[in-house]
RNA sequence: CCACCCAUAGCUCAAAAGCAGAGCAGCCGGCUGAUAACCGGCAGACCUUGGCGCGAUACCAAGUGGGUGGACCA
């Protein structure tokens, strides 16, 4: 009989599974979308609105699986775009791949090395190409699995010939504006391989160097100029661990604020930092340092010595004193040997003082015969071979220089010095710093046609861009202001060549028109054309500028462009060409905050120079994923498996990962831990169950047939719609502000509190027990139908799979629909939904409800009461209290709201609300076996005895 | 060493110059008509110090801790 009655209830029913089983089921939804060509369908749908939102994709590097950090980036982009497309924007999104660069070249090279293979540059490039291509395929799969929706058919690759041609054309704009110049710059140099090395190709190892203290004589005339004593020979003493660079010494750097002292050693005087004098004397093994007194009258600030021209120990050349902040008194003499061709900071100092970037060492590591290097040094190598290292023998050059210094009586002291020193990862020999010719972009250059320098224009354009968060603006401004001239050449194979030619004397020839002509050829033939074809073919049909030698006399350069120009040209190669129906400038760039110095900046420079404006209207940045210990996830050892996107998806499913990402304030670093992801799973399940419950209550509801108008809706349902309107406004504002975590907070709270704990719970009675077509039941279903529509669309950008799944069940009662959620429009709340009168009343009543629950709890604990429906409540409150009237007004609604069997409102004596709880039984009530409410009496029906209300329901 | 950002409950996030609010987790219970679900109750937080304010977790300053970028080192 109980079962019989149960069958008369309208119990909720849905096929929408409670268990998401995302890991298994998401792929089939992806396949379904693919079949529908959903991306294209969305673009078609929004093509008529005239609104477009272009997010330009920053290309990930194609040398590995998609990292969870990359997943974060792509997911944020996807959420943004899906929201915008629901808002009616056409959202062409062309994904990109950054294919060139050292990491790939290195991986390929290490592979070849393991097999002991030698290949040509063109073969090398083909191997790199294949390597990149295979990762593009893998990453595409992984991004798709994550739910990233994009124009995959129109993807851009920086290694595609057409793209490479656009990189080269961008470069031609640099040349055209006369910004490109050639200059020497010190680079890491491997002597055995005769090649420049990148930072990543360096290994640091302990090295035994010969430290030397070298005396630079101060001529009498110079001493006089600077009020230094000249009755005895005076020397400035420098200290260095690389004796072989002494022939390239062009200056001595002092710190402007450090005190220097002239010390009398008896036969001669030396000038060193006062603080380091004892250490210098000790190194020089002075018999009795205590006798040496620095002339107290001769303590002098470094700044006062600027310009003092000392004499190089064995080359007839002055070595002037210059000033530099990096000079320390930690070690050495406080006077730093400066060879601008052999050190990064020496180089910068050299630039500041307009010194020659002098490098008398050839590519083979041997001293050149340049007319300055002493004849007995010419041809001697600076290379320290592996054998030398094993024998702890200094390089020939070091030995020769020591001999020269000793012979010139310039060697005050020498000592072994063990320190970490860069070595070539392939030859295992110490590298040298060696200045070689490089191509630069002069960022401060102006011309008649471009009176504003790139830097000025860049700074101006930064102000016109929206930076999210706002501190991004000062970050990039600082980076743009501080950036020195851009060194754009690299001595690599896997990259885009710099289109420059050289004659037999290594004179460079470069011209914008020629570059563009070559670019056109590369666009069809690929870059290997540059490496394989003879110059005559490369330049066939190209009109050479006046003054150029004939093609036969020219050799194509082997330098490649800095890879930042590759990705930095994407706006030109993609947006300007309207690839995938995009447009320039982009509405948004969205990348990690490290890109202020990377892609945001390189894109800005190329765009400023080539097109005179920023390539983006807004730039949004996010932080990085860190482990619980606050360390970057890649360095944080908390996960056994590599932190790849796929590994996390395999455990949680894409929607949970997306939910987690959306729930975080991504302007900060984002913490990832098992606990946090489990939290996210829990949050996800809550939302899923809420959607599921709504679907189940709508099982017999056909909106076209059953929906009521707002005017016909019940109070509680109107209240729920009011809350929904508030949620929608909040979520919309949060989406617009890119504050997705606030969307999640709002929706989670709405589902858990407003719906699950209050609205849905209260609704059960009327939805289950009333007759199918009862207006009150239809009222609630109408409201739920509206609420579901809002909720599922708010969630759609984040829970792409689940929202569509729920949408499919709502519209077709099956798992899939051919009209997916992502093709719908953003919901609109009817203005009538906002009803503050009802909101105020119900809010007051809900407070009473909380009091009632509080009062029920002790009874429950005492075992007197089970479910709240067993309770009969008496409320007593002073009639002067405004609440009294509210309670009276809604008297008939109270049992339902409190989910109790009966409520009596009395005029109370005290000022406070008094709640009395009794079991229905105590009042002599009987329990209706159908709706479980306690009522004064039951009626007989064909289904047995039930309460009058149920009897009524059973008639229909 | 410099610049910038951040600091609220175990976790993820709110708010507001005037009693700091949620979700998840926790603890105790209920229900068995959302059931690997659901409901109720409980408990739990403003980094430290100073300043201006009637009043500061919020504004200012210093410190501490964490992060990012740079400088330096190589």
Coordinates of C-alpha atoms (C1' of nucleotides) in Angstrom, one line a residue, chain A residues 6 9 18-19 199 204 345 420 422 475 597 663-665 668-669 675-676 679 682 685-686 689 692-693 741 745 749 753 756-757 761 764 768 853 857 866-867 930 932, chain B residues 3-7 10-15 21-25 28-42 66-74:
Chain A
X6 CA 4.2 6.4 -3.6
X9 CA 3.5 11.0 -6.3
X18 CA 24.5 11.8 -10.9
X19 CA 27.9 10.4 -11.4
X199 CA 72.7 30.5 -21.9
X204 CA 78.7 25.6 -14.7
X345 CA 79.5 44.3 -17.8
X420 CA 82.3 28.2 -10.8
X422 CA 80.8 28.4 -17.5
X475 CA 55.5 46.6 -15.4
X597 CA 59.2 41.1 -20.7
X663 CA 37.5 29.4 -8.9
X664 CA 40.9 31.0 -8.4
X665 CA 41.9 34.6 -8.3
X668 CA 47.9 36.0 -8.0
X669 CA 49.9 32.8 -8.1
X675 CA 43.3 18.9 -1.4
X676 CA 42.5 21.9 -3.5
X679 CA 37.7 20.6 -3.0
X682 CA 33.3 18.6 -4.4
X685 CA 29.5 17.8 -7.8
X686 CA 27.3 20.3 -5.9
X689 CA 23.5 17.7 -8.5
X692 CA 20.3 17.3 -12.0
X693 CA 17.7 18.0 -9.5
X741 CA 36.4 33.3 -9.3
X745 CA 31.6 31.9 -5.7
X749 CA 26.6 29.9 -3.0
X753 CA 22.1 28.0 -0.1
X756 CA 19.4 23.4 -2.4
X757 CA 18.9 24.4 1.3
X761 CA 14.0 21.7 -0.3
X764 CA 9.6 19.1 -2.8
X768 CA 5.8 15.7 -5.4
X853 CA 15.5 25.0 12.8
X857 CA 17.5 20.6 16.8
X866 CA 13.1 13.1 13.1
X867 CA 12.4 15.1 10.0
X930 CA 1.2 10.2 1.3
X932 CA 3.9 12.8 5.4
Chain B
rA3 C1' 60.9 47.8 -7.9
rC4 C1' 56.1 45.9 -7.8
rC5 C1' 52.2 42.6 -5.9
rC6 C1' 50.0 39.9 -1.9
rA7 C1' 48.7 38.7 3.5
rG10 C1' 42.2 23.9 7.4
rC11 C1' 41.3 25.2 1.7
rU12 C1' 39.2 28.7 -2.1
rC13 C1' 37.1 33.4 -2.1
rA14 C1' 33.8 37.9 -0.2
rA15 C1' 32.4 42.5 2.1
rG21 C1' 30.0 36.8 5.0
rA22 C1' 29.9 32.4 2.1
rG23 C1' 31.2 27.6 -0.3
rC24 C1' 34.2 23.3 0.5
rA25 C1' 36.6 20.5 4.3
rC28 C1' 27.4 16.1 15.9
rG29 C1' 22.8 14.6 14.2
rG30 C1' 18.5 13.7 10.8
rC31 C1' 16.2 11.5 6.5
rU32 C1' 15.8 7.3 3.3
rG33 C1' 10.6 10.3 -2.1
rA34 C1' 17.7 14.2 -5.3
rU35 C1' 20.5 8.2 -2.2
rA36 C1' 28.0 7.3 -4.2
rA37 C1' 22.3 12.2 -3.0
rC38 C1' 19.8 15.5 0.4
rC39 C1' 18.5 18.3 5.2
rG40 C1' 19.6 20.4 10.2
rG41 C1' 22.9 22.0 14.1
rC42 C1' 27.8 23.2 15.9
rG66 C1' 55.2 34.8 0.5
rG67 C1' 55.4 35.9 -4.7
rU68 C1' 57.1 38.3 -9.4
rG69 C1' 60.4 41.1 -12.3
rG70 C1' 65.1 43.3 -12.5
rA71 C1' 70.2 44.3 -10.7
rC72 C1' 74.4 41.6 -9.2
rC73 C1' 77.0 36.8 -9.8
rA74 C1' 78.2 33.5 -13.1

